Coordinates of C-alpha atoms in Angstrom, one line a residue:
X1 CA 123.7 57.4 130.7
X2 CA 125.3 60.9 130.6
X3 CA 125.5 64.3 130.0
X4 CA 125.4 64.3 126.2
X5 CA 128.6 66.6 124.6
X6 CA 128.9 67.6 120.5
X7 CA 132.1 68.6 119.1
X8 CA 132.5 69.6 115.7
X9 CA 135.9 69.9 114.3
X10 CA 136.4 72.0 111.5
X11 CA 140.0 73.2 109.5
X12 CA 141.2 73.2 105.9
X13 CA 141.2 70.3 103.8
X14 CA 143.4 67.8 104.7
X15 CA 144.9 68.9 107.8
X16 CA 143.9 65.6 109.5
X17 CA 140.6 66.0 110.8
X18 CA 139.4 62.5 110.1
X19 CA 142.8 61.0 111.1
X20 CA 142.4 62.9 114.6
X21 CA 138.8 61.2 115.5
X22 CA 139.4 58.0 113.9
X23 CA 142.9 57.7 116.0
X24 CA 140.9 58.9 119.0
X25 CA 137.3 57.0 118.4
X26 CA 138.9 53.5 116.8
X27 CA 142.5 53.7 118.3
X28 CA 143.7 53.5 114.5
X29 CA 145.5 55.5 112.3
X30 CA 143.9 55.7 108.5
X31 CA 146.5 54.6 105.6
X32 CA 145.0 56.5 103.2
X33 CA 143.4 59.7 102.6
X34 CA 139.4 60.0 102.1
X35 CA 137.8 62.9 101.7
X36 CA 135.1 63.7 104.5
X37 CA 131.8 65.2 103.6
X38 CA 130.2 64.4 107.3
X39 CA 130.9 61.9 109.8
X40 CA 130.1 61.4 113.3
X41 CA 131.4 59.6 115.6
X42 CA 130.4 58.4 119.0
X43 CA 132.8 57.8 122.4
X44 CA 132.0 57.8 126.1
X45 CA 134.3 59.4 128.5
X46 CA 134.3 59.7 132.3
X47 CA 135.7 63.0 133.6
X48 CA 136.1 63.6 137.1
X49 CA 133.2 60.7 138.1
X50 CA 130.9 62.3 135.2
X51 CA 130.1 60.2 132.1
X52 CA 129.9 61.7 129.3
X53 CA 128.3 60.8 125.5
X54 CA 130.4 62.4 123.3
X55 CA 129.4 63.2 119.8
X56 CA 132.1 64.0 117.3
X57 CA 131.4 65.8 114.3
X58 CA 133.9 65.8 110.9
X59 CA 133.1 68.2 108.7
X60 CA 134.3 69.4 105.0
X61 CA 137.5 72.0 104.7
X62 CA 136.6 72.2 101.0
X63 CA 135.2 75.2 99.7
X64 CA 132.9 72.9 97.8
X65 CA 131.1 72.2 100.7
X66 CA 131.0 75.8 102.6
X67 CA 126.7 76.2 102.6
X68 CA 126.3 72.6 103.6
X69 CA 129.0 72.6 106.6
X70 CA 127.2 75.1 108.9
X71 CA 124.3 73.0 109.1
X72 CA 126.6 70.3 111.6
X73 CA 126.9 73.9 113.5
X74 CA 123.4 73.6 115.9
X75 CA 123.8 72.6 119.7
X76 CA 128.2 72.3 118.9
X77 CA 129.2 72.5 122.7
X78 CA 132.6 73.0 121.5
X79 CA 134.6 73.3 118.6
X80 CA 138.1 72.1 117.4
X81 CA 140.0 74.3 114.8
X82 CA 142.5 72.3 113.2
X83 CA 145.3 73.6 111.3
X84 CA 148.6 71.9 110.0
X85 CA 151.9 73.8 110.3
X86 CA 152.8 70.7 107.3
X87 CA 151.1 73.0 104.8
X88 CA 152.7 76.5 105.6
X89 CA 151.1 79.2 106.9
X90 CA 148.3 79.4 105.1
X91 CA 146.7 77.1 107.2
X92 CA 147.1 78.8 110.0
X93 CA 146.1 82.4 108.6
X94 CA 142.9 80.3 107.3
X95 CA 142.0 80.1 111.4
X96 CA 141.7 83.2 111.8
X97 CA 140.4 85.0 108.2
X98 CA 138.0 81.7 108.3
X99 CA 137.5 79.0 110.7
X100 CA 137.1 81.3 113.5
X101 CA 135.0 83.8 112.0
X102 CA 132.8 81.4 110.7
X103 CA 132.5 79.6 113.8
X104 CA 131.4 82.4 115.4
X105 CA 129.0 83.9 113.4
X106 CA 126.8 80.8 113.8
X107 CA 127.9 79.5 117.2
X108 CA 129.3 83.1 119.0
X109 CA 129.6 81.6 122.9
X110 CA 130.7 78.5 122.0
X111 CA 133.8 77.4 123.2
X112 CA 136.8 77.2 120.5
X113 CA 140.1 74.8 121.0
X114 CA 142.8 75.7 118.6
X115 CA 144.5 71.8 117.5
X116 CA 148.0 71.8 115.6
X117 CA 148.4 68.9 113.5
X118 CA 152.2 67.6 112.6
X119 CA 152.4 65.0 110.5
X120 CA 155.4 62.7 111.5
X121 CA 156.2 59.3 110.3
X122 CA 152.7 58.7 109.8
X123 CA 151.0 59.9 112.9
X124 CA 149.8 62.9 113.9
X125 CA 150.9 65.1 117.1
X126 CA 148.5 66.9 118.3
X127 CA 149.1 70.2 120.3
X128 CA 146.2 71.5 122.3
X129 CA 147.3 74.7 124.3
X130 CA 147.0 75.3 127.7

C-alpha cells in the first residue's frame, strides 16, 4: 500500500486543469474541451523508496459552481493553482484576488503550488517554480 496523498487543483475556467491530470494520470492529451464539475483521479507514485496513493482532485473554475467546489476542500494535502498566461492577466490576478484566498480560508496550512499553463501546439507546458 501507501501513504495516501489528495491534491486538488483549482484555477479559472479553462486554463487546463483537466488537460494537466488527464496528460499526467492517462499519458494523453484531450482533443476537445469538456467542462469539469468534479473528477478524480487516481495514480501511484514512488518517491524516494515511498509509495504513494495519490488522489487528484479537478474541480470547477466557473463561478456557477463556487458553493459546491469547497466541498472537494477536506483533507487536500496540497493544492495546485493553475493559471494561464494564454488568457492575459486576468488569470493570474484571479490567483491571488481568488484562488488563493479561497484556498486558504478553508484549507490555511495547506501547502499551495502555483502551475503556469502555456498552451502551445496543442500541449500544455507546465511551469512549477522552484
Amino acid at each position: 500500500m501507501g501513504t495516501s496523498l489528495k491534491i486538488t487543483v483549482v484555477g479559472d475556467g479553462i486554463v487546463g486543469k483537466t488537460c494537466l491530470l488527464i496528460s499526467y494520470t492517462q499519458n494523453r492529451f484531450p482533443e476537445e474541451y469538456v467542462p469539469t464539475v468534479f473528477e478524480h483521479y487516481g495514480q501511484e507514485i514512488t518517491v524516494d523508496d515511498e509509495h504513494y496513493n495519490m488522489t487528484l482532485w479537478d474541480t470547477a473554475g466557473q463561478e456557477d459552481y463556487e458553493r459546491l467546489r469547497p466541498l472537494s476542500y477536506p483533507n487536500t494535502d496540497c493544492f495546485l493553482v493553475c493559471f494561464s498566461v494564454d488568457q492575459g492577466l486576468a488569470s493570474y490576478e484571479n490567483v491571488i484576488t481568488k484562488w488563493v484566498p479561497e484556498v486558504r480560508h478553508y484549507k490555511p496550512t495547506s501547502p499551495i503550488v502555483l502551475v503556469e499553463m502555456t498552451r502551445r501546439n496543442s500541449k500544455y507546458t507546465i511551469l512549477i517554480p522552484k
